[in-house]
């Protein structure tokens, strides 16, 4: 299969919205607004990285990274998510390819690290670890994970972009 990972283009926006909506729809943990979040970040100029997966010319997945904010003011933190893959094509490593490509871009930017809320059974394969002590208020401590990159050991709470919690 010929899978290409590349930055999103304007023409991809409707397909990203559609795939994200359909991928999250059956998930009991979904907020139901994941597809709108991506649009909200884009409209606010807060989409730090948006990569899509293209399979034989068709868009089949997308991953979003946004800026995150360390309580100690240290720069270079990012949040991973949402990430979604076309339901019929899941568990074929498309999501992994998207995530690995995004993390490679963060390393190139000399990012401090990346945070997310998600299933540790999945994200541990990329090096994410639970950091309950540093979980921001309102996030589930059992699912809050950090991937230190430039920073060896995270010291501060790293909060998600405020747009995760609603329009500004
Ligand atoms: C989560 C998601 C992006 C992963 O992409 P994917 O292409 O399906 O996953 P991959 O093929 O890269 O993952 C490969 C492995 O992860 C496993 N896996 C996938 N989702 C998992 C999950 N939620 N929990 C645990 N393992 C998971 C697969 O079984 C597979 O295991 P293997 O390598 O041992 O065979 C995709 O399944 C999806 O769109 N899910 C619905 C939306 C969603 O839940 N997004 C993430 C919210 S935190």
PDB file of C-alpha atoms and ligand atoms in Angstrom:
ATOM      1  CA  UNK A   1       0.000   0.000   0.000  1.00  0.00           C
ATOM      2  CA  UNK A   2       1.311   3.412  -0.952  1.00  0.00           C
ATOM      3  CA  UNK A   3       0.854   5.603   2.110  1.00  0.00           C
ATOM      4  CA  UNK A   4       2.001   9.219   2.058  1.00  0.00           C
ATOM      5  CA  UNK A   5       2.186  11.363   5.210  1.00  0.00           C
ATOM      6  CA  UNK A   6       2.162  15.087   4.440  1.00  0.00           C
ATOM      7  CA  UNK A   7       1.013  18.427   5.904  1.00  0.00           C
ATOM      8  CA  UNK A   8      -2.658  19.228   5.396  1.00  0.00           C
ATOM      9  CA  UNK A   9      -3.758  21.425   2.501  1.00  0.00           C
ATOM     10  CA  UNK A  10      -6.810  23.681   2.291  1.00  0.00           C
ATOM     11  CA  UNK A  11      -8.548  21.142   0.063  1.00  0.00           C
ATOM     12  CA  UNK A  12      -8.243  18.475   2.814  1.00  0.00           C
ATOM     13  CA  UNK A  13     -10.363  20.293   5.396  1.00  0.00           C
ATOM     14  CA  UNK A  14     -13.745  18.714   4.648  1.00  0.00           C
ATOM     15  CA  UNK A  15     -12.273  15.202   4.523  1.00  0.00           C
ATOM     16  CA  UNK A  16     -10.413  15.736   7.824  1.00  0.00           C
ATOM     17  CA  UNK A  17     -13.651  16.858   9.464  1.00  0.00           C
ATOM     18  CA  UNK A  18     -15.554  13.889   8.058  1.00  0.00           C
ATOM     19  CA  UNK A  19     -12.996  11.200   8.962  1.00  0.00           C
ATOM     20  CA  UNK A  20     -12.528  12.576  12.470  1.00  0.00           C
ATOM     21  CA  UNK A  21     -16.278  12.631  13.065  1.00  0.00           C
ATOM     22  CA  UNK A  22     -16.766   9.059  11.842  1.00  0.00           C
ATOM     23  CA  UNK A  23     -13.700   7.672  13.623  1.00  0.00           C
ATOM     24  CA  UNK A  24     -14.693   9.078  17.006  1.00  0.00           C
ATOM     25  CA  UNK A  25     -18.458   8.451  16.704  1.00  0.00           C
ATOM     26  CA  UNK A  26     -18.401   4.857  18.084  1.00  0.00           C
ATOM     27  CA  UNK A  27     -15.916   5.635  20.899  1.00  0.00           C
ATOM     28  CA  UNK A  28     -17.475   5.870  24.352  1.00  0.00           C
ATOM     29  CA  UNK A  29     -14.751   8.313  25.453  1.00  0.00           C
ATOM     30  CA  UNK A  30     -15.388  10.700  22.557  1.00  0.00           C
ATOM     31  CA  UNK A  31     -16.538  14.205  23.343  1.00  0.00           C
ATOM     32  CA  UNK A  32     -18.427  14.353  20.042  1.00  0.00           C
ATOM     33  CA  UNK A  33     -16.702  17.596  19.046  1.00  0.00           C
ATOM     34  CA  UNK A  34     -13.265  16.334  18.004  1.00  0.00           C
ATOM     35  CA  UNK A  35     -13.839  17.307  14.356  1.00  0.00           C
ATOM     36  CA  UNK A  36     -14.899  20.823  15.414  1.00  0.00           C
ATOM     37  CA  UNK A  37     -11.824  21.199  17.609  1.00  0.00           C
ATOM     38  CA  UNK A  38      -9.535  20.883  14.595  1.00  0.00           C
ATOM     39  CA  UNK A  39     -11.501  23.575  12.741  1.00  0.00           C
ATOM     40  CA  UNK A  40     -11.403  25.784  15.832  1.00  0.00           C
ATOM     41  CA  UNK A  41      -7.643  25.510  16.134  1.00  0.00           C
ATOM     42  CA  UNK A  42      -7.171  26.164  12.429  1.00  0.00           C
ATOM     43  CA  UNK A  43      -9.451  29.210  12.463  1.00  0.00           C
ATOM     44  CA  UNK A  44      -7.502  30.605  15.446  1.00  0.00           C
ATOM     45  CA  UNK A  45      -4.131  29.985  13.802  1.00  0.00           C
ATOM     46  CA  UNK A  46      -3.368  27.523  16.594  1.00  0.00           C
ATOM     47  CA  UNK A  47      -2.880  24.394  14.510  1.00  0.00           C
ATOM     48  CA  UNK A  48       0.840  23.881  15.161  1.00  0.00           C
ATOM     49  CA  UNK A  49       1.084  20.727  13.046  1.00  0.00           C
ATOM     50  CA  UNK A  50      -1.606  18.988  11.019  1.00  0.00           C
ATOM     51  CA  UNK A  51      -0.492  15.946   9.073  1.00  0.00           C
ATOM     52  CA  UNK A  52      -2.667  13.809   6.868  1.00  0.00           C
ATOM     53  CA  UNK A  53      -2.269  10.268   5.595  1.00  0.00           C
ATOM     54  CA  UNK A  54      -3.050   9.718   1.945  1.00  0.00           C
ATOM     55  CA  UNK A  55      -3.556   6.229   0.593  1.00  0.00           C
ATOM     56  CA  UNK A  56      -3.553   5.901  -3.174  1.00  0.00           C
ATOM     57  CA  UNK A  57      -4.653   9.533  -3.395  1.00  0.00           C
ATOM     58  CA  UNK A  58      -7.451   9.325  -0.808  1.00  0.00           C
ATOM     59  CA  UNK A  59      -7.256  11.005   2.582  1.00  0.00           C
ATOM     60  CA  UNK A  60      -7.452   8.283   5.258  1.00  0.00           C
ATOM     61  CA  UNK A  61      -6.224   9.883   8.490  1.00  0.00           C
ATOM     62  CA  UNK A  62      -5.092  13.015  10.281  1.00  0.00           C
ATOM     63  CA  UNK A  63      -3.169  14.036  13.395  1.00  0.00           C
ATOM     64  CA  UNK A  64      -3.218  17.407  15.140  1.00  0.00           C
ATOM     65  CA  UNK A  65      -0.572  18.992  17.357  1.00  0.00           C
ATOM     66  CA  UNK A  66      -1.195  22.264  19.195  1.00  0.00           C
ATOM     67  CA  UNK A  67       0.898  24.410  21.500  1.00  0.00           C
ATOM     68  CA  UNK A  68       0.701  23.531  25.215  1.00  0.00           C
ATOM     69  CA  UNK A  69       1.638  25.671  28.201  1.00  0.00           C
ATOM     70  CA  UNK A  70       3.970  24.739  31.052  1.00  0.00           C
ATOM     71  CA  UNK A  71       3.155  26.261  34.449  1.00  0.00           C
ATOM     72  CA  UNK A  72       6.829  27.202  34.901  1.00  0.00           C
ATOM     73  CA  UNK A  73       6.803  29.128  31.622  1.00  0.00           C
ATOM     74  CA  UNK A  74       9.215  26.774  29.877  1.00  0.00           C
ATOM     75  CA  UNK A  75       8.582  26.944  26.118  1.00  0.00           C
ATOM     76  CA  UNK A  76       8.278  24.258  23.472  1.00  0.00           C
ATOM     77  CA  UNK A  77       5.468  22.049  24.734  1.00  0.00           C
ATOM     78  CA  UNK A  78       2.837  20.556  22.466  1.00  0.00           C
ATOM     79  CA  UNK A  79      -0.349  18.501  22.725  1.00  0.00           C
ATOM     80  CA  UNK A  80      -1.063  15.537  20.457  1.00  0.00           C
ATOM     81  CA  UNK A  81      -4.670  15.106  19.367  1.00  0.00           C
ATOM     82  CA  UNK A  82      -7.125  14.589  17.950  1.00  0.00           C
ATOM     83  CA  UNK A  83      -5.824  11.757  15.796  1.00  0.00           C
ATOM     84  CA  UNK A  84      -8.156   9.712  13.620  1.00  0.00           C
ATOM     85  CA  UNK A  85      -7.982   7.047  10.937  1.00  0.00           C
ATOM     86  CA  UNK A  86     -10.680   6.000   8.480  1.00  0.00           C
ATOM     87  CA  UNK A  87     -12.665   3.316  10.412  1.00  0.00           C
ATOM     88  CA  UNK A  88     -12.282   0.602   7.755  1.00  0.00           C
ATOM     89  CA  UNK A  89      -8.508   1.090   7.727  1.00  0.00           C
ATOM     90  CA  UNK A  90      -7.732   1.155  11.445  1.00  0.00           C
ATOM     91  CA  UNK A  91      -5.156  -1.134  13.077  1.00  0.00           C
ATOM     92  CA  UNK A  92      -2.980  -1.087   9.943  1.00  0.00           C
ATOM     93  CA  UNK A  93      -0.407   1.301  11.452  1.00  0.00           C
ATOM     94  CA  UNK A  94      -1.662   4.416   9.668  1.00  0.00           C
ATOM     95  CA  UNK A  95      -2.224   6.125  13.029  1.00  0.00           C
ATOM     96  CA  UNK A  96       1.273   5.129  14.137  1.00  0.00           C
ATOM     97  CA  UNK A  97       2.805   6.539  10.969  1.00  0.00           C
ATOM     98  CA  UNK A  98       0.996   9.846  11.480  1.00  0.00           C
ATOM     99  CA  UNK A  99       2.035  10.081  15.127  1.00  0.00           C
ATOM    100  CA  UNK A 100       5.651   9.126  14.459  1.00  0.00           C
ATOM    101  CA  UNK A 101       5.890  11.712  11.668  1.00  0.00           C
ATOM    102  CA  UNK A 102       4.474  14.414  13.945  1.00  0.00           C
ATOM    103  CA  UNK A 103       6.817  13.510  16.787  1.00  0.00           C
ATOM    104  CA  UNK A 104       9.756  13.613  14.365  1.00  0.00           C
ATOM    105  CA  UNK A 105       8.752  17.180  13.466  1.00  0.00           C
ATOM    106  CA  UNK A 106       8.622  18.094  17.163  1.00  0.00           C
ATOM    107  CA  UNK A 107      12.138  16.694  17.629  1.00  0.00           C
ATOM    108  CA  UNK A 108      13.326  18.760  14.660  1.00  0.00           C
ATOM    109  CA  UNK A 109      11.852  21.845  16.377  1.00  0.00           C
ATOM    110  CA  UNK A 110      13.739  20.911  19.534  1.00  0.00           C
ATOM    111  CA  UNK A 111      10.421  20.720  21.398  1.00  0.00           C
ATOM    112  CA  UNK A 112      10.500  20.293  25.165  1.00  0.00           C
ATOM    113  CA  UNK A 113       7.906  17.550  25.017  1.00  0.00           C
ATOM    114  CA  UNK A 114       4.411  16.466  24.120  1.00  0.00           C
ATOM    115  CA  UNK A 115       1.354  15.762  26.263  1.00  0.00           C
ATOM    116  CA  UNK A 116      -1.998  14.109  25.661  1.00  0.00           C
ATOM    117  CA  UNK A 117      -4.999  12.480  27.229  1.00  0.00           C
ATOM    118  CA  UNK A 118      -5.582   9.016  25.791  1.00  0.00           C
ATOM    119  CA  UNK A 119      -5.297   5.282  26.196  1.00  0.00           C
ATOM    120  CA  UNK A 120      -1.866   4.422  27.704  1.00  0.00           C
ATOM    121  CA  UNK A 121      -2.077   0.974  26.064  1.00  0.00           C
ATOM    122  CA  UNK A 122      -1.775   2.700  22.709  1.00  0.00           C
ATOM    123  CA  UNK A 123       0.407   5.753  23.362  1.00  0.00           C
ATOM    124  CA  UNK A 124       3.038   3.963  25.441  1.00  0.00           C
ATOM    125  CA  UNK A 125       4.449   2.535  22.183  1.00  0.00           C
ATOM    126  CA  UNK A 126       5.555   6.049  21.248  1.00  0.00           C
ATOM    127  CA  UNK A 127       7.214   6.627  24.632  1.00  0.00           C
ATOM    128  CA  UNK A 128       4.362   8.459  26.363  1.00  0.00           C
ATOM    129  CA  UNK A 129       4.117   7.772  30.102  1.00  0.00           C
ATOM    130  CA  UNK A 130       1.523   8.577  32.753  1.00  0.00           C
ATOM    131  CA  UNK A 131       2.476  11.594  34.870  1.00  0.00           C
ATOM    132  CA  UNK A 132      -0.403  11.710  37.372  1.00  0.00           C
ATOM    133  CA  UNK A 133       1.460  14.166  39.616  1.00  0.00           C
ATOM    134  CA  UNK A 134       1.659  16.685  36.793  1.00  0.00           C
ATOM    135  CA  UNK A 135      -1.868  16.232  35.475  1.00  0.00           C
ATOM    136  CA  UNK A 136      -3.633  19.559  34.855  1.00  0.00           C
ATOM    137  CA  UNK A 137      -6.823  20.181  36.782  1.00  0.00           C
ATOM    138  CA  UNK A 138      -9.847  18.801  34.959  1.00  0.00           C
ATOM    139  CA  UNK A 139      -7.941  16.159  32.978  1.00  0.00           C
ATOM    140  CA  UNK A 140      -8.192  12.449  33.963  1.00  0.00           C
ATOM    141  CA  UNK A 141      -4.965  11.550  35.789  1.00  0.00           C
ATOM    142  CA  UNK A 142      -5.126   7.908  34.654  1.00  0.00           C
ATOM    143  CA  UNK A 143      -5.002   9.004  31.011  1.00  0.00           C
ATOM    144  CA  UNK A 144      -2.788  12.096  31.125  1.00  0.00           C
ATOM    145  CA  UNK A 145       0.551  11.286  29.512  1.00  0.00           C
ATOM    146  CA  UNK A 146       3.754  13.111  28.708  1.00  0.00           C
ATOM    147  CA  UNK A 147       6.564  12.405  26.279  1.00  0.00           C
ATOM    148  CA  UNK A 148       9.683  14.312  27.342  1.00  0.00           C
ATOM    149  CA  UNK A 149      11.799  15.274  24.327  1.00  0.00           C
ATOM    150  CA  UNK A 150      14.393  18.014  24.987  1.00  0.00           C
ATOM    151  CA  UNK A 151      13.439  18.007  28.675  1.00  0.00           C
ATOM    152  CA  UNK A 152      14.799  14.922  30.450  1.00  0.00           C
ATOM    153  CA  UNK A 153      12.311  14.888  33.300  1.00  0.00           C
ATOM    154  CA  UNK A 154       9.161  17.048  33.225  1.00  0.00           C
ATOM    155  CA  UNK A 155       8.960  19.288  36.284  1.00  0.00           C
ATOM    156  CA  UNK A 156       5.852  21.385  35.681  1.00  0.00           C
ATOM    157  CA  UNK A 157       2.190  20.859  34.924  1.00  0.00           C
ATOM    158  CA  UNK A 158       1.647  21.337  31.189  1.00  0.00           C
ATOM    159  CA  UNK A 159      -1.825  22.568  30.313  1.00  0.00           C
ATOM    160  CA  UNK A 160      -3.657  22.050  27.054  1.00  0.00           C
ATOM    161  CA  UNK A 161      -4.450  24.985  24.791  1.00  0.00           C
ATOM    162  CA  UNK A 162      -7.537  26.817  26.157  1.00  0.00           C
ATOM    163  CA  UNK A 163      -9.344  26.232  22.845  1.00  0.00           C
ATOM    164  CA  UNK A 164      -9.641  22.552  23.836  1.00  0.00           C
ATOM    165  CA  UNK A 165     -12.221  23.641  26.385  1.00  0.00           C
ATOM    166  CA  UNK A 166     -14.324  25.905  24.180  1.00  0.00           C
ATOM    167  CA  UNK A 167     -14.220  28.791  21.741  1.00  0.00           C
ATOM    168  CA  UNK A 168     -12.325  31.840  23.023  1.00  0.00           C
TER     169      UNK A 168
HETATM  170  C1  LIG B   1      -6.539   5.543  17.613  1.00  0.00           C
HETATM  171  C2  LIG B   1      -6.259   5.484  16.121  1.00  0.00           C
HETATM  172  C3  LIG B   1      -5.916   6.873  15.584  1.00  0.00           C
HETATM  173  C4  LIG B   1      -5.064   4.571  15.910  1.00  0.00           C
HETATM  174  O1  LIG B   1      -4.768   4.500  14.549  1.00  0.00           O
HETATM  175  P1  LIG B   1      -4.673   3.048  13.865  1.00  0.00           P
HETATM  176  O2  LIG B   1      -4.132   3.258  12.506  1.00  0.00           O
HETATM  177  O3  LIG B   1      -5.986   2.375  13.979  1.00  0.00           O
HETATM  178  O4  LIG B   1      -3.682   2.333  14.851  1.00  0.00           O
HETATM  179  P2  LIG B   1      -2.332   1.640  14.495  1.00  0.00           P
HETATM  180  O5  LIG B   1      -2.560   0.643  13.409  1.00  0.00           O
HETATM  181  O6  LIG B   1      -1.275   2.628  14.311  1.00  0.00           O
HETATM  182  O7  LIG B   1      -2.081   0.924  15.855  1.00  0.00           O
HETATM  183  C5  LIG B   1      -1.490  -0.263  15.833  1.00  0.00           C
HETATM  184  C6  LIG B   1      -1.691  -0.971  17.121  1.00  0.00           C
HETATM  185  O8  LIG B   1      -2.381  -0.226  18.110  1.00  0.00           O
HETATM  186  C7  LIG B   1      -3.488  -0.958  18.581  1.00  0.00           C
HETATM  187  N1  LIG B   1      -4.511   0.019  18.958  1.00  0.00           N
HETATM  188  C8  LIG B   1      -5.179   0.867  18.154  1.00  0.00           C
HETATM  189  N2  LIG B   1      -6.001   1.626  18.910  1.00  0.00           N
HETATM  190  C9  LIG B   1      -5.812   1.255  20.192  1.00  0.00           C
HETATM  191  C10 LIG B   1      -6.355   1.649  21.420  1.00  0.00           C
HETATM  192  N3  LIG B   1      -7.294   2.614  21.523  1.00  0.00           N
HETATM  193  N4  LIG B   1      -5.908   1.051  22.548  1.00  0.00           N
HETATM  194  C11 LIG B   1      -4.964   0.100  22.487  1.00  0.00           C
HETATM  195  N5  LIG B   1      -4.416  -0.325  21.350  1.00  0.00           N
HETATM  196  C12 LIG B   1      -4.836   0.238  20.212  1.00  0.00           C
HETATM  197  C13 LIG B   1      -3.849  -1.864  17.466  1.00  0.00           C
HETATM  198  O9  LIG B   1      -4.527  -2.996  17.945  1.00  0.00           O
HETATM  199  C14 LIG B   1      -2.465  -2.233  16.952  1.00  0.00           C
HETATM  200  O10 LIG B   1      -1.819  -3.151  17.785  1.00  0.00           O
HETATM  201  P3  LIG B   1      -0.586  -4.018  17.263  1.00  0.00           P
HETATM  202  O11 LIG B   1       0.488  -3.090  16.783  1.00  0.00           O
HETATM  203  O12 LIG B   1      -0.157  -4.752  18.498  1.00  0.00           O
HETATM  204  O13 LIG B   1      -1.119  -4.871  16.190  1.00  0.00           O
HETATM  205  C15 LIG B   1      -7.471   4.937  15.307  1.00  0.00           C
HETATM  206  O14 LIG B   1      -7.737   3.624  15.741  1.00  0.00           O
HETATM  207  C16 LIG B   1      -8.718   5.782  15.413  1.00  0.00           C
HETATM  208  O15 LIG B   1      -8.979   6.635  14.579  1.00  0.00           O
HETATM  209  N6  LIG B   1      -9.545   5.522  16.454  1.00  0.00           N
HETATM  210  C17 LIG B   1     -10.768   6.304  16.650  1.00  0.00           C
HETATM  211  C18 LIG B   1     -10.454   7.702  17.120  1.00  0.00           C
HETATM  212  C19 LIG B   1      -9.603   7.684  18.383  1.00  0.00           C
HETATM  213  O16 LIG B   1      -9.878   6.953  19.311  1.00  0.00           O
HETATM  214  N7  LIG B   1      -8.548   8.543  18.411  1.00  0.00           N
HETATM  215  C20 LIG B   1      -7.620   8.614  19.522  1.00  0.00           C
HETATM  216  C21 LIG B   1      -8.231   9.202  20.720  1.00  0.00           C
HETATM  217  S1  LIG B   1      -7.121   9.308  22.079  1.00  0.00           S
END
